[in-house]
Coordinates of C-alpha atoms in Angstrom, one line a residue:
M684 CA 3.7 -14.9 -38.1
K685 CA 0.1 -13.5 -38.4
L686 CA -1.0 -16.7 -39.7
Q687 CA 0.7 -18.6 -36.9
R688 CA -1.0 -16.6 -34.1
K689 CA -4.3 -17.0 -35.9
N690 CA -4.0 -20.7 -36.1
G691 CA -2.8 -20.7 -32.5
L692 CA -5.9 -18.8 -31.6
R693 CA -8.1 -21.1 -33.2
A694 CA -6.6 -24.1 -31.8
T695 CA -7.1 -22.4 -28.2
A696 CA -10.8 -21.8 -29.0
L697 CA -11.2 -25.1 -30.4
G698 CA -10.2 -26.7 -27.1
A699 CA -12.4 -24.4 -25.2
L700 CA -15.5 -25.4 -27.5
A701 CA -14.7 -29.1 -27.4
V702 CA -16.8 -29.5 -24.3
S703 CA -19.6 -27.7 -25.6
G704 CA -22.7 -29.9 -26.3
A705 CA -23.1 -28.4 -29.9
L706 CA -19.6 -29.4 -31.1
V707 CA -19.7 -33.0 -29.1
L708 CA -22.9 -33.6 -31.2
T709 CA -21.6 -32.5 -34.4
A710 CA -18.3 -34.5 -33.9
C711 CA -20.7 -37.6 -33.7
G712 CA -21.2 -37.8 -37.4
S713 CA -25.0 -38.7 -37.2
D714 CA -27.7 -37.2 -39.4
D715 CA -30.1 -35.0 -37.6
N716 CA -33.6 -36.5 -38.1
T717 CA -34.7 -35.6 -34.6
G718 CA -36.5 -32.3 -35.8
G719 CA -33.8 -30.0 -33.8
D720 CA -34.9 -31.5 -30.4
P721 CA -31.3 -31.2 -28.4
G722 CA -32.0 -34.2 -26.2
K723 CA -33.0 -36.4 -29.0
K724 CA -29.7 -35.2 -30.6
A725 CA -27.6 -36.5 -27.7
S726 CA -29.6 -39.8 -27.7
A727 CA -29.2 -40.4 -31.3
A728 CA -25.2 -39.3 -31.0
S729 CA -24.5 -41.4 -28.3
K730 CA -26.0 -44.5 -29.9
A731 CA -24.3 -43.8 -33.3
V732 CA -20.8 -43.3 -31.5
C733 CA -20.6 -44.9 -28.2
D734 CA -22.0 -48.2 -29.3
D735 CA -20.8 -50.9 -26.6
A736 CA -18.2 -48.9 -25.4
K737 CA -17.5 -49.3 -21.8
G738 CA -14.9 -48.9 -19.0
Q739 CA -11.1 -48.0 -19.1
L740 CA -9.3 -47.9 -22.5
L741 CA -5.4 -47.2 -22.1
A742 CA -3.4 -46.2 -25.1
S743 CA 0.2 -44.7 -25.9
G744 CA 2.8 -43.7 -28.2
S745 CA 3.1 -40.7 -30.5
S746 CA 3.8 -37.2 -29.0
A747 CA 3.2 -35.8 -32.5
Q748 CA -0.5 -36.4 -32.2
K749 CA -0.9 -35.3 -28.5
N750 CA -3.0 -32.2 -29.2
A751 CA -5.0 -33.8 -31.4
M752 CA -5.6 -36.7 -29.2
D753 CA -6.4 -34.2 -26.5
L754 CA -9.5 -32.7 -28.2
W755 CA -10.4 -36.3 -29.4
V756 CA -10.2 -37.6 -26.1
K757 CA -12.3 -34.7 -24.5
N758 CA -15.2 -34.8 -27.2
Y759 CA -15.4 -38.6 -27.0
M760 CA -15.7 -38.6 -23.4
T761 CA -18.2 -36.0 -23.1
T762 CA -20.6 -38.0 -25.4
C763 CA -19.8 -41.4 -24.2
T764 CA -20.1 -41.2 -20.5
G765 CA -19.0 -43.9 -18.4
V766 CA -15.8 -44.6 -20.9
E767 CA -12.4 -43.3 -20.0
V768 CA -9.6 -43.3 -22.3
N769 CA -6.5 -42.6 -21.4
Y770 CA -3.4 -41.6 -24.1
K771 CA -0.2 -41.7 -22.7
S772 CA 2.0 -39.2 -25.0
S773 CA 5.4 -40.6 -25.0
S774 CA 6.9 -41.5 -28.2
S775 CA 6.3 -44.0 -31.1
G776 CA 8.9 -46.7 -30.1
E777 CA 7.3 -46.8 -26.5
G778 CA 4.0 -46.8 -27.8
I779 CA 4.7 -49.7 -30.1
V780 CA 6.8 -51.5 -27.1
A781 CA 3.5 -51.2 -25.4
F782 CA 1.3 -52.5 -28.0
N783 CA 3.4 -55.6 -28.4
Q784 CA 3.6 -56.2 -24.8
G785 CA -0.4 -56.4 -24.4
T786 CA -0.6 -53.4 -22.0
V787 CA -2.5 -51.0 -24.1
G788 CA -5.6 -51.3 -26.4
F789 CA -3.7 -49.2 -29.4
A790 CA -0.8 -47.4 -29.9
G791 CA 0.2 -44.2 -31.9
S792 CA 3.2 -44.4 -34.1
D793 CA 4.5 -41.7 -36.7
S794 CA 6.1 -44.7 -38.6
A795 CA 4.7 -47.9 -39.7
L796 CA 5.6 -51.1 -38.1
K797 CA 8.6 -52.8 -38.9
P798 CA 8.5 -56.3 -40.3
E799 CA 10.1 -57.6 -36.9
E800 CA 7.5 -55.7 -35.0
V801 CA 4.4 -57.1 -36.8
A802 CA 6.1 -60.5 -36.4
E803 CA 6.2 -59.6 -32.6
S804 CA 2.6 -58.2 -32.7
K805 CA 1.4 -61.9 -33.6
K806 CA 2.1 -62.9 -29.9
I807 CA -0.7 -60.5 -28.7
C808 CA -2.9 -60.5 -31.7
K809 CA -4.2 -64.1 -31.4
G810 CA -4.7 -65.1 -35.1
G811 CA -4.0 -61.7 -36.5
Q812 CA -1.5 -59.1 -36.4
G813 CA -0.7 -55.5 -35.8
I814 CA -1.9 -53.2 -38.5
N815 CA -1.3 -49.7 -39.4
L816 CA -4.5 -47.3 -39.5
P817 CA -3.3 -43.8 -41.0
M818 CA -5.3 -41.0 -38.7
V819 CA -3.3 -37.8 -38.3
G820 CA -1.3 -36.1 -40.8
G821 CA 0.5 -32.9 -40.9
P822 CA 3.7 -30.9 -41.0
I823 CA 6.9 -31.4 -39.2
A824 CA 7.7 -27.7 -38.5
L825 CA 11.2 -26.7 -38.3
G826 CA 10.9 -23.7 -35.4
Y827 CA 13.7 -21.3 -34.9
H828 CA 14.5 -18.8 -32.4
L829 CA 16.8 -16.1 -33.9
Q830 CA 16.3 -12.5 -32.5
G831 CA 16.0 -9.9 -35.8
V832 CA 14.8 -12.5 -38.1
D833 CA 11.2 -13.4 -38.7
N834 CA 11.5 -14.8 -42.0
L835 CA 13.8 -17.8 -42.7
V836 CA 14.3 -20.0 -45.8
L837 CA 16.3 -23.0 -46.0
D838 CA 16.7 -26.1 -48.4
A839 CA 17.2 -29.5 -47.8
P840 CA 21.0 -29.6 -48.4
T841 CA 21.5 -26.7 -45.7
L842 CA 19.1 -28.3 -43.4
A843 CA 21.0 -31.6 -43.6
K844 CA 24.6 -29.9 -43.1
I845 CA 22.9 -27.8 -40.0
F846 CA 21.5 -31.1 -38.4
D847 CA 24.9 -32.8 -39.0
S848 CA 26.8 -30.1 -37.3
K849 CA 28.4 -29.1 -40.9
I850 CA 27.0 -25.3 -40.8
K851 CA 27.6 -24.2 -37.3
K852 CA 26.5 -20.3 -37.6
W853 CA 24.0 -18.5 -38.8
D854 CA 25.7 -16.2 -41.1
D855 CA 27.3 -19.3 -43.1
P856 CA 27.3 -18.6 -46.8
A857 CA 24.7 -21.3 -47.4
I858 CA 22.1 -19.6 -45.4
K859 CA 22.9 -16.1 -46.5
A860 CA 22.4 -17.2 -50.0
L861 CA 18.9 -18.1 -49.3
N862 CA 18.2 -15.2 -47.5
P863 CA 20.0 -12.2 -49.4
D864 CA 17.6 -9.6 -47.5
A865 CA 17.9 -10.8 -43.9
K866 CA 20.1 -9.8 -41.4
L867 CA 21.7 -12.8 -40.2
P868 CA 24.2 -12.8 -37.0
S869 CA 27.3 -14.5 -36.5
K870 CA 25.8 -16.7 -33.7
P871 CA 26.3 -20.3 -33.1
I872 CA 23.6 -22.5 -34.3
Q873 CA 22.1 -24.7 -31.6
A874 CA 20.2 -27.7 -33.0
F875 CA 17.6 -29.7 -31.0
H876 CA 16.9 -33.3 -31.6
R877 CA 14.8 -35.7 -29.8
S878 CA 16.4 -37.9 -27.4
E879 CA 14.1 -40.8 -27.4
D880 CA 13.1 -43.0 -30.3
S881 CA 10.7 -41.1 -32.4
G882 CA 8.8 -41.5 -35.6
T883 CA 9.1 -37.5 -36.1
T884 CA 12.8 -38.0 -36.1
Q885 CA 12.4 -41.0 -38.6
N886 CA 10.2 -38.8 -40.9
L887 CA 12.6 -35.7 -40.9
G888 CA 15.3 -38.4 -41.4
K889 CA 13.4 -39.6 -44.7
Y890 CA 12.9 -36.0 -45.8
L891 CA 16.9 -35.2 -45.6
G892 CA 17.6 -38.6 -47.2
A893 CA 15.5 -37.9 -50.2
A894 CA 15.8 -34.6 -50.8
A895 CA 19.2 -34.2 -49.9
P896 CA 21.1 -37.6 -50.5
S897 CA 24.4 -36.1 -50.9
D898 CA 24.6 -34.4 -47.5
W899 CA 22.4 -36.9 -45.5
K900 CA 24.0 -40.2 -45.3
Y901 CA 22.2 -41.6 -42.4
E902 CA 19.5 -44.2 -42.4
A903 CA 16.1 -43.1 -41.5
E904 CA 15.6 -44.5 -37.8
K905 CA 13.8 -43.6 -34.8
K906 CA 16.9 -42.8 -32.9
W907 CA 18.7 -39.6 -34.0
P908 CA 21.6 -40.4 -36.0
A909 CA 23.8 -37.5 -36.3
P910 CA 26.5 -36.5 -33.8
G911 CA 26.3 -33.2 -32.0
G912 CA 23.4 -31.1 -31.4
Q913 CA 21.4 -31.1 -28.1
A914 CA 18.7 -33.4 -27.2
A915 CA 15.0 -32.9 -25.5
S916 CA 12.6 -35.2 -24.7
G917 CA 9.3 -35.2 -26.6
S918 CA 8.0 -32.5 -29.2
S919 CA 7.0 -30.4 -26.6
G920 CA 10.6 -30.7 -24.9
V921 CA 12.2 -29.6 -28.2
A922 CA 9.6 -26.9 -28.9
S923 CA 10.4 -25.6 -25.2
Q924 CA 14.0 -25.5 -25.7
V925 CA 13.6 -23.6 -29.0
K926 CA 11.2 -21.1 -27.6
Q927 CA 13.9 -20.3 -24.7
V928 CA 17.3 -20.4 -26.6
D929 CA 18.3 -17.5 -28.7
G930 CA 20.0 -19.3 -31.9
S931 CA 18.0 -22.4 -31.7
I932 CA 16.3 -24.6 -34.4
G933 CA 14.3 -27.5 -33.7
Y934 CA 11.7 -30.0 -35.6
F935 CA 8.4 -30.8 -33.8
E936 CA 4.6 -30.7 -35.2
L937 CA 3.0 -27.4 -36.4
S938 CA 0.9 -27.5 -33.3
Y939 CA 3.7 -26.8 -31.0
A940 CA 4.9 -23.9 -33.1
H941 CA 1.4 -22.6 -33.0
S942 CA 0.8 -22.9 -29.5
Q943 CA 4.2 -21.7 -28.4
K944 CA 4.2 -18.9 -31.0
I945 CA 7.6 -20.1 -32.8
P946 CA 8.3 -19.0 -36.0
T947 CA 8.8 -21.8 -38.7
V948 CA 11.3 -21.9 -41.6
K949 CA 9.9 -21.9 -45.1
V950 CA 11.3 -24.6 -47.4
D951 CA 13.0 -24.4 -50.5
T952 CA 11.8 -27.2 -52.6
G953 CA 12.8 -26.1 -56.3
A954 CA 9.3 -25.1 -56.7
S955 CA 8.3 -21.5 -57.9
A956 CA 8.3 -20.3 -54.2
P957 CA 9.5 -21.4 -50.8
V958 CA 6.3 -23.4 -49.0
E959 CA 5.3 -22.7 -45.6
A960 CA 4.6 -25.3 -43.2
T961 CA 0.8 -25.1 -42.9
S962 CA -2.0 -27.8 -42.8
A963 CA -3.0 -27.0 -46.3
N964 CA 0.3 -27.3 -47.8
A965 CA 0.9 -30.6 -46.0
S966 CA -1.9 -32.1 -47.0
K967 CA -0.8 -31.2 -50.8
A968 CA 1.8 -33.7 -50.1
I969 CA 0.2 -36.0 -48.3
A970 CA -2.8 -36.3 -50.6
A971 CA 0.0 -38.0 -53.3
A972 CA 0.6 -40.7 -51.1
K973 CA 0.2 -44.3 -52.1
I974 CA -1.4 -47.4 -49.7
K975 CA 1.7 -49.6 -49.6
G976 CA 0.3 -51.8 -47.0
T977 CA -1.3 -55.2 -47.9
G978 CA -4.5 -56.5 -46.6
K979 CA -6.0 -54.5 -43.9
D980 CA -2.9 -52.7 -43.3
L981 CA -2.9 -49.1 -44.8
A982 CA 0.7 -48.1 -44.3
L983 CA 1.5 -45.3 -46.6
D984 CA 4.4 -44.1 -48.9
L985 CA 5.0 -40.5 -49.0
D986 CA 6.8 -38.4 -51.4
Y987 CA 9.4 -36.5 -49.4
A988 CA 11.1 -35.0 -52.4
T989 CA 8.2 -33.4 -53.9
K990 CA 8.6 -30.1 -55.6
A991 CA 5.0 -29.6 -56.6
D992 CA 4.1 -26.0 -55.9
G993 CA 2.7 -25.5 -52.6
A994 CA 3.5 -28.8 -51.2
Y995 CA 5.4 -28.6 -47.9
P996 CA 7.7 -32.0 -48.0
I997 CA 8.4 -32.6 -44.4
V998 CA 5.2 -34.4 -43.3
L999 CA 4.3 -37.0 -41.2
V1000 CA 1.4 -39.5 -40.8
T1001 CA 0.7 -40.7 -37.5
Y1002 CA -0.8 -44.4 -37.3
E1003 CA -3.1 -46.0 -34.8
I1004 CA -1.9 -49.4 -34.2
A1005 CA -4.4 -52.2 -33.7
C1006 CA -4.8 -55.9 -34.3
D1007 CA -7.0 -56.7 -37.3
K1008 CA -7.8 -60.0 -35.2
G1009 CA -7.4 -61.1 -31.8
N1010 CA -8.2 -57.5 -30.0
K1011 CA -9.0 -58.1 -26.3
A1012 CA -12.5 -58.9 -25.7
E1013 CA -12.6 -56.5 -22.9
T1014 CA -11.4 -53.5 -25.0
L1015 CA -12.4 -54.2 -28.4
P1016 CA -15.8 -52.3 -28.3
T1017 CA -14.0 -49.1 -27.1
V1018 CA -11.1 -49.6 -29.4
K1019 CA -13.4 -49.8 -32.4
S1020 CA -16.1 -46.9 -31.1
F1021 CA -13.1 -44.4 -30.3
L1022 CA -11.4 -45.3 -33.6
N1023 CA -14.8 -45.0 -35.4
Y1024 CA -14.9 -41.2 -34.0
T1025 CA -11.4 -40.2 -34.7
S1026 CA -11.6 -41.2 -38.5
S1027 CA -15.3 -39.9 -38.9
A1028 CA -15.8 -36.6 -41.0
E1029 CA -16.1 -34.5 -37.9
G1030 CA -13.1 -36.1 -36.1
Q1031 CA -11.0 -35.4 -39.0
K1032 CA -12.3 -31.9 -39.3
L1033 CA -10.7 -31.0 -35.9
L1034 CA -7.4 -31.9 -37.2
S1035 CA -7.0 -28.8 -39.5
E1036 CA -8.5 -26.4 -36.8
A1037 CA -5.4 -27.7 -34.5
G1038 CA -2.6 -27.3 -37.0
Y1039 CA -2.9 -30.9 -38.2
A1040 CA -3.8 -32.0 -41.4
P1041 CA -6.9 -34.6 -42.4
I1042 CA -6.2 -37.7 -43.8
P1043 CA -7.0 -38.1 -47.7
A1044 CA -10.9 -39.0 -47.9
E1045 CA -10.1 -41.9 -50.4
I1046 CA -7.5 -43.3 -47.8
N1047 CA -9.8 -42.2 -44.6
A1048 CA -13.0 -44.0 -46.2
K1049 CA -10.6 -47.5 -46.0
V1050 CA -9.6 -46.6 -42.6
R1051 CA -13.3 -46.6 -41.6
E1052 CA -14.3 -49.8 -43.3
T1053 CA -10.9 -51.2 -41.4
V1054 CA -12.1 -50.1 -38.1
K1055 CA -15.3 -51.7 -38.4
S1056 CA -13.8 -54.9 -39.5
L1057 CA -11.5 -55.1 -36.3
S1058 CA -12.4 -58.4 -34.5

């Protein structure tokens, strides 16, 4: 809990600093060859980051990256005056629909495009197709609210049974075995899940299917598959319910746990010790990812069943989805400019400060090159 409070304060402080001149300038990623003159720094930074960006850029999708996107947009718009970026935090499914309808310049999704979604994107991306650009990494935290319990360990089979309504009380023998020193109450478990199609749901399903195949028989889809439980809208909605309801558990990005001071489950992966949901531990898992996309598509293959020490297995990568070719001429410069900033060294640095995990350097270098090539 001390770590969570500390990180929560860091994220809050970062939001306050995001509009300060110093952070905006360093976030632009330009070399300082100006002799320390702040005015020259601002001019060089704007030229390096803003390019030909202008007007309004609409984007929508994943709520998992909302807190990161809020910081990015604030920094970017402070530097690139005259540009307005509006990111609507909804869900991965809604973002992909908006992208394939041509109503947004790019979309955010916590799952890579399906083949049928790529095929649909070709109607909008004239001469090209939608591609996945990994931009945000991080742990999917399992937040809980259980009075008297501030240290909770669960493993994949137990989590699968909880979210499948097979384990219904907190003093179930399976939970007791993992937490011999905890005073677990005989209280009903209230498990919350997302009400709308969600990449966060799909990534949790991929973890449960990989790490507990005997106990989780559902396909990993964006729509919540299991019976029972209670639904809430968006990661913020699930986090709010867990915050309010004693006896509850839910899943959402770590930044929501930090901001609302919700304790998180440590996961017994079979490693030498249970693994806490932290940016650093998620980075260890994401660093082992392999690119499975072809051409300019950079979709990743994650190892959800990892047993490596210190590697937190329930992770997601949020992709920004754009056309490799055939982007709208009026928004293309701004799309490239903004994604150039989010994939920059300083743009990625903000992620760990806000409870997310930066994309591994080798993969991120390919993201930058791909962003430059968008046409």
